[in-house]
Short mmCIF file of C-alpha atoms in Angstrom, two decimals:
data_model
loop_
_atom_site.label_atom_id
_atom_site.label_comp_id
_atom_site.label_asym_id
_atom_site.label_seq_id
_atom_site.Cartn_x
_atom_site.Cartn_y
_atom_site.Cartn_z
CA UNK A 1 6.22 18.05 7.19
CA UNK A 2 5.59 14.50 8.32
CA UNK A 3 9.24 13.45 8.25
CA UNK A 4 10.41 16.36 10.41
CA UNK A 5 7.64 15.99 12.99
CA UNK A 6 8.23 12.25 13.49
CA UNK A 7 11.96 12.25 12.63
CA UNK A 8 11.46 9.76 9.78
CA UNK A 9 14.29 8.44 7.62
CA UNK A 10 14.80 9.87 4.16
CA UNK A 11 15.99 8.06 1.04
CA UNK A 12 18.99 9.20 -1.08
CA UNK A 13 16.79 11.74 -2.93
CA UNK A 14 15.69 13.33 0.38
CA UNK A 15 12.21 11.86 0.07
CA UNK A 16 10.34 9.62 2.48
CA UNK A 17 12.03 6.24 3.03
CA UNK A 18 9.70 3.26 2.51
CA UNK A 19 10.28 -0.49 2.65
CA UNK A 20 9.75 -2.83 -0.33
CA UNK A 21 6.06 -3.14 0.60
CA UNK A 22 5.80 0.69 0.81
CA UNK A 23 5.52 0.72 4.60
CA UNK A 24 6.96 3.77 6.37
CA UNK A 25 9.08 1.97 8.99
CA UNK A 26 9.32 4.88 11.41
CA UNK A 27 5.53 4.99 11.82
CA UNK A 28 5.10 1.34 12.90
CA UNK A 29 3.41 1.06 16.29
CA UNK A 30 2.44 -2.40 17.57
CA UNK A 31 -0.26 -3.45 15.08
CA UNK A 32 -0.48 -0.11 13.30
CA UNK A 33 1.15 0.47 9.94
CA UNK A 34 1.45 3.42 7.59
CA UNK A 35 2.03 3.06 3.87
CA UNK A 36 3.07 5.73 1.37
CA UNK A 37 3.41 5.94 -2.41
CA UNK A 38 3.69 8.54 -5.11
CA UNK A 39 6.07 11.46 -5.51
CA UNK A 40 6.90 11.74 -1.77
CA UNK A 41 8.61 8.32 -1.99
CA UNK A 42 10.58 8.94 -5.21
CA UNK A 43 13.98 7.26 -4.96
CA UNK A 44 12.65 4.30 -3.00
CA UNK A 45 12.25 0.64 -4.01
CA UNK A 46 10.05 1.36 -7.05
CA UNK A 47 11.32 3.70 -9.74
CA UNK A 48 7.87 4.55 -11.14
CA UNK A 49 6.10 5.48 -7.92
CA UNK A 50 4.38 8.51 -9.40
CA UNK A 51 3.02 6.77 -12.50
CA UNK A 52 -0.41 5.19 -12.82
CA UNK A 53 1.03 1.68 -12.98
CA UNK A 54 3.46 2.44 -10.15
CA UNK A 55 0.63 3.57 -7.88
CA UNK A 56 -1.32 0.40 -8.68
CA UNK A 57 1.75 -1.68 -7.86
CA UNK A 58 2.23 0.17 -4.57
CA UNK A 59 -1.40 -0.42 -3.63
CA UNK A 60 -1.14 -4.12 -4.45
CA UNK A 61 2.06 -4.55 -2.42
CA UNK A 62 0.58 -2.63 0.53
CA UNK A 63 -2.62 -4.69 0.59
CA UNK A 64 -0.64 -7.92 0.33
CA UNK A 65 1.52 -6.84 3.29
CA UNK A 66 -1.61 -6.02 5.31
CA UNK A 67 -3.18 -9.35 4.38
CA UNK A 68 -0.35 -11.24 6.08
CA UNK A 69 -0.67 -9.41 9.39
CA UNK A 70 -2.28 -11.33 12.25
CA UNK A 71 -5.93 -10.60 12.89
CA UNK A 72 -6.81 -9.43 9.38
CA UNK A 73 -9.52 -10.98 7.24
CA UNK A 74 -8.42 -9.62 3.86
CA UNK A 75 -8.73 -12.06 0.98
CA UNK A 76 -6.05 -12.43 -1.71
CA UNK A 77 -6.27 -10.22 -4.77
CA UNK A 78 -6.34 -12.11 -8.05
CA UNK A 79 -7.87 -11.71 -11.50
CA UNK A 80 -10.86 -14.00 -10.99
CA UNK A 81 -11.88 -12.35 -7.74
CA UNK A 82 -11.50 -8.91 -9.31
CA UNK A 83 -13.70 -9.83 -12.27
CA UNK A 84 -16.34 -11.33 -9.97
CA UNK A 85 -16.36 -8.20 -7.81
CA UNK A 86 -16.53 -5.97 -10.90
CA UNK A 87 -19.57 -7.90 -12.21
CA UNK A 88 -21.28 -7.46 -8.83
CA UNK A 89 -20.51 -3.75 -8.95
CA UNK A 90 -21.83 -3.46 -12.54
CA UNK A 91 -25.10 -5.16 -11.53
CA UNK A 92 -25.45 -2.94 -8.45
CA UNK A 93 -25.03 -5.84 -6.01
CA UNK A 94 -23.30 -5.24 -2.67
CA UNK A 95 -19.81 -6.86 -2.60
#
């Protein structure tokens, strides 16, 4: 398992410990980050990590954390941008 190979911290339910932005702190290496969500992180900062809405929340938090790292060119996620990108996708236009 990942946590035994890299000696990662576990949460109180003996699952993978993640920060509030779902980063696995033991896997940080200079500019590299690893994020985890779902059942392997049950017992962490989000109670519904293995639900559809919980996975969406984890993805949003992870992308927002990545966006604030130096050297990234990610744009903020918001409703208007999402709708505009969806319309492009529906018309077959490259994003």
